[in-house]
PDB file of C-alpha atoms in Angstrom:
ATOM      1  CA  GLY A  79      20.193 -14.986   9.337  1.00 37.00           C
ATOM      2  CA  GLU A  80      17.000 -16.070   7.961  1.00 38.00           C
ATOM      3  CA  SER A  81      16.505 -16.097   4.273  1.00 36.00           C
ATOM      4  CA  VAL A  82      13.671 -16.975   1.634  1.00 35.00           C
ATOM      5  CA  GLY A  83      14.778 -18.304  -1.689  1.00 41.00           C
ATOM      6  CA  LEU A  84      11.356 -17.915  -2.996  1.00 54.00           C
ATOM      7  CA  HIS A  85       8.375 -15.742  -1.795  1.00 68.00           C
ATOM      8  CA  LEU A  86       6.854 -17.143   1.138  1.00 76.00           C
ATOM      9  CA  PRO A  87       3.711 -15.584   2.986  1.00 90.00           C
ATOM     10  CA  THR A  88       5.392 -16.005   6.404  1.00 93.00           C
ATOM     11  CA  LEU A  89       8.785 -15.622   7.913  1.00 95.00           C
ATOM     12  CA  SER A  90       9.990 -16.218  11.596  1.00 96.00           C
ATOM     13  CA  VAL A  91      12.986 -14.596  12.538  1.00 96.00           C
ATOM     14  CA  GLN A  92      15.192 -14.662  15.677  1.00 97.00           C
ATOM     15  CA  GLU A  93      15.704 -11.268  17.251  1.00 97.00           C
ATOM     16  CA  GLY A  94      19.205  -9.961  16.203  1.00 97.00           C
ATOM     17  CA  ASP A  95      19.373 -12.091  13.089  1.00 97.00           C
ATOM     18  CA  ASN A  96      19.276 -10.735   9.473  1.00 97.00           C
ATOM     19  CA  SER A  97      16.068 -11.166   7.436  1.00 96.00           C
ATOM     20  CA  ILE A  98      15.646 -11.462   3.754  1.00 96.00           C
ATOM     21  CA  ILE A  99      12.265 -11.106   2.167  1.00 96.00           C
ATOM     22  CA  ASN A 100      11.820 -11.743  -1.489  1.00 94.00           C
ATOM     23  CA  CYS A 101       9.340 -10.605  -4.074  1.00 93.00           C
ATOM     24  CA  ALA A 102       8.816 -11.383  -7.750  1.00 91.00           C
ATOM     25  CA  TYR A 103       7.333  -8.644  -9.849  1.00 89.00           C
ATOM     26  CA  SER A 104       5.422  -9.039 -13.014  1.00 82.00           C
ATOM     27  CA  ASN A 105       5.991  -5.909 -15.347  1.00 86.00           C
ATOM     28  CA  SER A 106       9.122  -5.784 -17.035  1.00 85.00           C
ATOM     29  CA  ALA A 107       8.365  -2.165 -18.096  1.00 88.00           C
ATOM     30  CA  SER A 108       8.357  -1.134 -14.372  1.00 89.00           C
ATOM     31  CA  ASP A 109      11.102   1.104 -13.442  1.00 89.00           C
ATOM     32  CA  TYR A 110      10.418   2.001  -9.909  1.00 91.00           C
ATOM     33  CA  PHE A 111      10.122  -0.532  -6.918  1.00 94.00           C
ATOM     34  CA  ILE A 112       9.212   0.291  -3.290  1.00 94.00           C
ATOM     35  CA  TRP A 113       9.212  -1.733  -0.213  1.00 95.00           C
ATOM     36  CA  TYR A 114       6.324  -1.042   2.323  1.00 96.00           C
ATOM     37  CA  LYS A 115       5.885  -2.052   5.827  1.00 97.00           C
ATOM     38  CA  GLN A 116       2.383  -2.542   7.201  1.00 96.00           C
ATOM     39  CA  GLU A 117       1.715  -3.105  10.895  1.00 95.00           C
ATOM     40  CA  SER A 118      -1.647  -4.523  11.839  1.00 93.00           C
ATOM     41  CA  GLY A 119      -4.517  -2.285  11.452  1.00 92.00           C
ATOM     42  CA  LYS A 120      -2.576   0.588   9.802  1.00 94.00           C
ATOM     43  CA  GLY A 121      -1.704   1.691   6.334  1.00 95.00           C
ATOM     44  CA  PRO A 122       1.648   0.882   4.456  1.00 95.00           C
ATOM     45  CA  GLN A 123       4.487   2.875   5.505  1.00 94.00           C
ATOM     46  CA  PHE A 124       7.360   3.406   3.040  1.00 93.00           C
ATOM     47  CA  ILE A 125      10.735   1.776   3.860  1.00 95.00           C
ATOM     48  CA  ILE A 126      13.006   2.099   0.855  1.00 96.00           C
ATOM     49  CA  ASP A 127      12.869   2.342  -2.925  1.00 94.00           C
ATOM     50  CA  ILE A 128      15.091   1.612  -5.931  1.00 95.00           C
ATOM     51  CA  ARG A 129      15.032   2.598  -9.623  1.00 93.00           C
ATOM     52  CA  SER A 130      15.437   0.036 -12.164  1.00 93.00           C
ATOM     53  CA  ASN A 131      18.990   1.535 -13.301  1.00 94.00           C
ATOM     54  CA  MET A 132      20.249   0.367  -9.902  1.00 96.00           C
ATOM     55  CA  ASP A 133      20.782  -3.057  -8.504  1.00 96.00           C
ATOM     56  CA  LYS A 134      21.365  -2.135  -4.861  1.00 98.00           C
ATOM     57  CA  ARG A 135      20.415   0.620  -2.434  1.00 98.00           C
ATOM     58  CA  GLN A 136      21.027   0.813   1.232  1.00 97.00           C
ATOM     59  CA  GLY A 137      19.145   2.632   3.904  1.00 95.00           C
ATOM     60  CA  GLN A 138      19.236   2.455   7.546  1.00 93.00           C
ATOM     61  CA  ARG A 139      19.307  -1.252   8.423  1.00 96.00           C
ATOM     62  CA  VAL A 140      17.644  -2.146   5.105  1.00 98.00           C
ATOM     63  CA  THR A 141      19.080  -2.958   1.846  1.00 98.00           C
ATOM     64  CA  VAL A 142      17.126  -3.567  -1.307  1.00 98.00           C
ATOM     65  CA  LEU A 143      18.374  -5.679  -4.190  1.00 97.00           C
ATOM     66  CA  LEU A 144      17.097  -5.596  -7.718  1.00 96.00           C
ATOM     67  CA  ASN A 145      17.618  -8.432 -10.267  1.00 94.00           C
ATOM     68  CA  LYS A 146      15.931  -7.317 -13.414  1.00 91.00           C
ATOM     69  CA  THR A 147      17.014 -10.449 -15.453  1.00 91.00           C
ATOM     70  CA  VAL A 148      14.704 -12.520 -13.372  1.00 91.00           C
ATOM     71  CA  LYS A 149      12.390  -9.737 -12.230  1.00 91.00           C
ATOM     72  CA  HIS A 150      13.302 -10.321  -8.610  1.00 93.00           C
ATOM     73  CA  LEU A 151      13.319  -7.804  -5.712  1.00 94.00           C
ATOM     74  CA  SER A 152      14.631  -8.492  -2.101  1.00 96.00           C
ATOM     75  CA  LEU A 153      14.610  -6.592   1.194  1.00 97.00           C
ATOM     76  CA  GLN A 154      17.427  -7.338   3.696  1.00 97.00           C
ATOM     77  CA  ILE A 155      16.667  -6.140   7.379  1.00 98.00           C
ATOM     78  CA  ALA A 156      19.798  -6.197   9.409  1.00 98.00           C
ATOM     79  CA  ALA A 157      19.715  -7.137  13.088  1.00 97.00           C
ATOM     80  CA  THR A 158      15.990  -7.878  13.050  1.00 97.00           C
ATOM     81  CA  GLN A 159      14.228  -6.204  16.047  1.00 97.00           C
ATOM     82  CA  PRO A 160      10.749  -6.850  17.627  1.00 97.00           C
ATOM     83  CA  GLY A 161       9.424  -3.615  16.016  1.00 96.00           C
ATOM     84  CA  ASP A 162      10.193  -5.071  12.643  1.00 97.00           C
ATOM     85  CA  SER A 163       7.345  -7.505  12.953  1.00 97.00           C
ATOM     86  CA  ALA A 164       4.901  -6.679  10.424  1.00 97.00           C
ATOM     87  CA  VAL A 165       3.688  -7.347   6.754  1.00 96.00           C
ATOM     88  CA  TYR A 166       6.088  -6.238   4.076  1.00 97.00           C
ATOM     89  CA  PHE A 167       4.936  -5.669   0.540  1.00 95.00           C
ATOM     90  CA  CYS A 168       6.832  -4.808  -2.490  1.00 94.00           C
ATOM     91  CA  ALA A 169       5.306  -2.664  -5.134  1.00 93.00           C
ATOM     92  CA  GLU A 170       6.029  -1.647  -8.659  1.00 92.00           C
ATOM     93  CA  LYS A 171       5.411   1.198 -10.945  1.00 89.00           C
ATOM     94  CA  LYS A 172       6.299   3.240 -13.928  1.00 86.00           C
ATOM     95  CA  SER A 173       8.045   6.429 -13.179  1.00 78.00           C
ATOM     96  CA  ASN A 174       5.547   8.355 -15.149  1.00 78.00           C
ATOM     97  CA  ASP A 175       2.696   6.880 -13.392  1.00 79.00           C
ATOM     98  CA  TYR A 176       1.394   7.197  -9.867  1.00 78.00           C
ATOM     99  CA  LYS A 177      -0.409   3.790  -9.913  1.00 84.00           C
ATOM    100  CA  LEU A 178       1.329   1.276  -7.899  1.00 89.00           C
ATOM    101  CA  SER A 179       0.985  -2.585  -8.282  1.00 90.00           C
ATOM    102  CA  PHE A 180       1.514  -4.434  -4.985  1.00 92.00           C
ATOM    103  CA  GLY A 181       2.756  -7.940  -4.580  1.00 90.00           C
ATOM    104  CA  ALA A 182       1.626 -10.545  -2.115  1.00 89.00           C
ATOM    105  CA  GLY A 183       2.768  -9.631   1.367  1.00 92.00           C
ATOM    106  CA  THR A 184       5.210 -11.361   3.826  1.00 95.00           C
ATOM    107  CA  THR A 185       4.534 -11.498   7.353  1.00 96.00           C
ATOM    108  CA  VAL A 186       7.607 -11.257   9.448  1.00 97.00           C
ATOM    109  CA  THR A 187       7.426 -12.453  13.068  1.00 97.00           C
ATOM    110  CA  VAL A 188      10.433 -11.647  15.358  1.00 97.00           C
ATOM    111  CA  ARG A 189      11.143 -14.133  18.103  1.00 95.00           C
ATOM    112  CA  ALA A 190      12.640 -13.009  21.191  1.00 90.00           C
TER     113      ALA A 190
ATOM    114  CA  GLY B 180       7.785  13.240   5.306  1.00 62.00           C
ATOM    115  CA  ALA B 181       4.375  13.894   3.823  1.00 68.00           C
ATOM    116  CA  VAL B 182       1.087  13.049   5.712  1.00 90.00           C
ATOM    117  CA  VAL B 183      -1.860  11.555   4.386  1.00 95.00           C
ATOM    118  CA  SER B 184      -4.803  11.331   6.999  1.00 95.00           C
ATOM    119  CA  GLN B 185      -7.915   9.260   6.614  1.00 97.00           C
ATOM    120  CA  HIS B 186     -10.954   9.428   8.689  1.00 97.00           C
ATOM    121  CA  PRO B 187     -12.534   7.674  10.323  1.00 97.00           C
ATOM    122  CA  SER B 188     -10.127   4.765  11.292  1.00 96.00           C
ATOM    123  CA  ARG B 189     -13.170   2.445  12.162  1.00 97.00           C
ATOM    124  CA  VAL B 190     -16.772   2.584  11.448  1.00 98.00           C
ATOM    125  CA  ILE B 191     -19.626   0.154  11.889  1.00 98.00           C
ATOM    126  CA  CYS B 192     -22.758   0.735   9.917  1.00 97.00           C
ATOM    127  CA  LYS B 193     -26.064  -0.988   9.272  1.00 97.00           C
ATOM    128  CA  SER B 194     -26.730  -2.644   5.971  1.00 98.00           C
ATOM    129  CA  GLY B 195     -28.271  -0.567   3.495  1.00 97.00           C
ATOM    130  CA  THR B 196     -26.679   2.782   4.791  1.00 98.00           C
ATOM    131  CA  SER B 197     -23.982   4.704   3.182  1.00 98.00           C
ATOM    132  CA  VAL B 198     -20.551   5.581   4.663  1.00 98.00           C
ATOM    133  CA  LYS B 199     -18.154   8.250   3.780  1.00 98.00           C
ATOM    134  CA  ILE B 200     -14.449   7.917   4.136  1.00 98.00           C
ATOM    135  CA  GLU B 201     -12.246  11.068   3.960  1.00 97.00           C
ATOM    136  CA  CYS B 202      -8.585  11.153   2.707  1.00 97.00           C
ATOM    137  CA  ARG B 203      -6.709  14.268   3.027  1.00 96.00           C
ATOM    138  CA  SER B 204      -3.157  15.334   2.166  1.00 94.00           C
ATOM    139  CA  LEU B 205      -1.932  17.514   4.995  1.00 93.00           C
ATOM    140  CA  ASP B 206       1.038  19.135   3.711  1.00 89.00           C
ATOM    141  CA  PHE B 207       1.081  18.939  -0.064  1.00 91.00           C
ATOM    142  CA  GLN B 208      -1.476  19.184  -2.895  1.00 91.00           C
ATOM    143  CA  ALA B 209      -2.495  15.983  -4.665  1.00 91.00           C
ATOM    144  CA  THR B 210      -4.303  16.110  -8.108  1.00 89.00           C
ATOM    145  CA  THR B 211      -4.257  12.251  -7.933  1.00 92.00           C
ATOM    146  CA  MET B 212      -5.363  10.041  -5.083  1.00 95.00           C
ATOM    147  CA  PHE B 213      -5.945   6.367  -4.984  1.00 95.00           C
ATOM    148  CA  TRP B 214      -8.261   4.096  -3.103  1.00 97.00           C
ATOM    149  CA  TYR B 215      -7.346   0.586  -2.115  1.00 97.00           C
ATOM    150  CA  ARG B 216      -9.205  -2.262  -0.541  1.00 97.00           C
ATOM    151  CA  GLN B 217      -7.551  -4.940   1.443  1.00 96.00           C
ATOM    152  CA  PHE B 218      -9.086  -8.069   2.575  1.00 92.00           C
ATOM    153  CA  PRO B 219      -7.605 -10.081   5.726  1.00 89.00           C
ATOM    154  CA  LYS B 220      -4.109 -11.303   5.200  1.00 87.00           C
ATOM    155  CA  LYS B 221      -4.303 -10.134   1.637  1.00 90.00           C
ATOM    156  CA  SER B 222      -2.502  -7.529  -0.470  1.00 92.00           C
ATOM    157  CA  LEU B 223      -3.762  -4.140  -1.426  1.00 94.00           C
ATOM    158  CA  MET B 224      -6.183  -4.067  -4.469  1.00 94.00           C
ATOM    159  CA  LEU B 225      -6.331  -0.886  -6.210  1.00 94.00           C
ATOM    160  CA  MET B 226     -10.099   0.025  -6.621  1.00 96.00           C
ATOM    161  CA  ALA B 227      -9.979   3.572  -8.227  1.00 96.00           C
ATOM    162  CA  THR B 228      -7.922   6.609  -8.943  1.00 94.00           C
ATOM    163  CA  SER B 229      -9.287   9.878  -7.833  1.00 93.00           C
ATOM    164  CA  ASN B 230      -8.778  12.694  -9.952  1.00 90.00           C
ATOM    165  CA  GLU B 231      -9.205  16.309  -8.763  1.00 90.00           C
ATOM    166  CA  GLY B 232     -11.869  18.180 -10.653  1.00 88.00           C
ATOM    167  CA  SER B 233     -12.910  15.148 -12.840  1.00 90.00           C
ATOM    168  CA  LYS B 234     -14.335  11.661 -12.827  1.00 92.00           C
ATOM    169  CA  ALA B 235     -12.636   9.015 -10.889  1.00 95.00           C
ATOM    170  CA  THR B 236     -11.251   6.178 -12.828  1.00 95.00           C
ATOM    171  CA  TYR B 237     -12.297   2.671 -11.597  1.00 97.00           C
ATOM    172  CA  GLU B 238     -10.333  -0.596 -11.859  1.00 95.00           C
ATOM    173  CA  GLN B 239     -12.217  -3.411 -13.620  1.00 95.00           C
ATOM    174  CA  GLY B 240     -14.622  -5.340 -11.566  1.00 95.00           C
ATOM    175  CA  VAL B 241     -15.206  -2.207  -9.184  1.00 97.00           C
ATOM    176  CA  GLU B 242     -18.851  -0.806  -9.133  1.00 95.00           C
ATOM    177  CA  LYS B 243     -18.609   2.961  -9.484  1.00 95.00           C
ATOM    178  CA  ASP B 244     -22.213   3.390  -8.297  1.00 96.00           C
ATOM    179  CA  LYS B 245     -21.305   1.427  -5.198  1.00 97.00           C
ATOM    180  CA  PHE B 246     -18.056   3.329  -4.477  1.00 98.00           C
ATOM    181  CA  LEU B 247     -18.541   6.860  -5.156  1.00 97.00           C
ATOM    182  CA  ILE B 248     -15.396   8.934  -5.310  1.00 96.00           C
ATOM    183  CA  ASN B 249     -15.296  12.764  -5.094  1.00 94.00           C
ATOM    184  CA  HIS B 250     -12.238  14.661  -5.392  1.00 93.00           C
ATOM    185  CA  ALA B 251     -13.474  18.171  -4.678  1.00 84.00           C
ATOM    186  CA  SER B 252     -10.054  19.822  -3.853  1.00 92.00           C
ATOM    187  CA  LEU B 253      -6.372  19.449  -4.106  1.00 92.00           C
ATOM    188  CA  THR B 254      -6.169  18.030  -0.483  1.00 94.00           C
ATOM    189  CA  LEU B 255      -9.359  16.042  -0.236  1.00 96.00           C
ATOM    190  CA  SER B 256     -10.854  12.849  -1.779  1.00 96.00           C
ATOM    191  CA  THR B 257     -13.869  10.949  -0.447  1.00 97.00           C
ATOM    192  CA  LEU B 258     -14.904   7.465  -0.922  1.00 98.00           C
ATOM    193  CA  THR B 259     -18.576   6.598  -0.020  1.00 98.00           C
ATOM    194  CA  VAL B 260     -19.723   3.180   0.201  1.00 98.00           C
ATOM    195  CA  THR B 261     -23.544   3.452  -0.796  1.00 97.00           C
ATOM    196  CA  SER B 262     -26.102   0.955   0.326  1.00 97.00           C
ATOM    197  CA  ALA B 263     -23.410  -0.958   2.278  1.00 97.00           C
ATOM    198  CA  HIS B 264     -23.709  -4.739   2.677  1.00 97.00           C
ATOM    199  CA  PRO B 265     -21.628  -7.220   4.887  1.00 97.00           C
ATOM    200  CA  GLU B 266     -19.575  -8.081   1.837  1.00 96.00           C
ATOM    201  CA  ASP B 267     -18.474  -4.522   1.712  1.00 97.00           C
ATOM    202  CA  SER B 268     -16.791  -5.010   5.156  1.00 97.00           C
ATOM    203  CA  SER B 269     -13.136  -4.446   4.605  1.00 97.00           C
ATOM    204  CA  PHE B 270     -10.133  -2.350   5.197  1.00 97.00           C
ATOM    205  CA  TYR B 271     -10.011   0.693   2.784  1.00 98.00           C
ATOM    206  CA  ILE B 272      -6.743   2.674   2.457  1.00 98.00           C
ATOM    207  CA  CYS B 273      -5.995   5.879   0.555  1.00 97.00           C
ATOM    208  CA  SER B 274      -2.732   7.042  -0.912  1.00 95.00           C
ATOM    209  CA  ALA B 275      -1.342  10.258  -2.502  1.00 92.00           C
ATOM    210  CA  SER B 276       1.887  11.359  -3.663  1.00 84.00           C
ATOM    211  CA  PRO B 277       3.639  14.679  -3.604  1.00 80.00           C
ATOM    212  CA  PRO B 278       5.230  15.411  -7.160  1.00 75.00           C
ATOM    213  CA  GLY B 279       8.194  13.048  -7.710  1.00 71.00           C
ATOM    214  CA  VAL B 280       7.988  11.499  -4.235  1.00 70.00           C
ATOM    215  CA  GLU B 281       6.780   8.055  -3.304  1.00 80.00           C
ATOM    216  CA  ALA B 282       3.272   7.338  -2.320  1.00 87.00           C
ATOM    217  CA  PHE B 283       2.153   8.031   1.313  1.00 91.00           C
ATOM    218  CA  PHE B 284      -0.782   6.023   2.791  1.00 95.00           C
ATOM    219  CA  GLY B 285      -3.531   7.006   5.143  1.00 96.00           C
ATOM    220  CA  GLN B 286      -3.925   4.993   8.314  1.00 96.00           C
ATOM    221  CA  GLY B 287      -6.781   2.992   6.641  1.00 97.00           C
ATOM    222  CA  THR B 288     -10.548   2.592   7.658  1.00 98.00           C
ATOM    223  CA  ARG B 289     -11.859  -0.508   8.920  1.00 97.00           C
ATOM    224  CA  LEU B 290     -15.429  -0.773   7.740  1.00 98.00           C
ATOM    225  CA  THR B 291     -17.920  -3.258   9.306  1.00 97.00           C
ATOM    226  CA  VAL B 292     -21.289  -3.605   7.845  1.00 98.00           C
ATOM    227  CA  VAL B 293     -23.757  -5.493  10.256  1.00 97.00           C
TER     228      VAL B 293
END
């Protein structure tokens, strides 16, 4: 599978491989983290979230990992499909605040 | 899941005119909505927090007289770009959250000022 050790703006993945997208967040007081998928010309779409008292959460084909020590968040996509091609953003917030702070996005391109 | 509807999806206007963008929460009430601006290949930048029944809260550097926000009901917030200029061309996105749930985003509005 393809992986990214540091945040990179683009990721090219072979269809069927696993993808790992990384994000560094800035606010140690944030206690809620979300991954969004944004397709071209559309608004962001919720993928999965995780609270700061967890270090891993799994969804359908996706897993989010949280490392609070180094303020690092990652999204793993299993068996990447063409429909996964999009820009992926991480976002952070405090649980008592609606305001989201977005990280730089990663453009994922799936090769057939 | 909850639905946030944004209208129009695309708008082209002449310099000097004003454009209104609507953001509606279709199946929940939202006392707070957010407006973002997104430049090509960039992340979402929060412009302002729209508060039902009170004034919007603008982020630093955002001109409140240029970007007028009205949140007249629990399901509708509007963003009006006044006296638009080509540099206001951008992708504008709104969001709202049902209580205790993650934010849902509108489809976005592509504004082109010519």
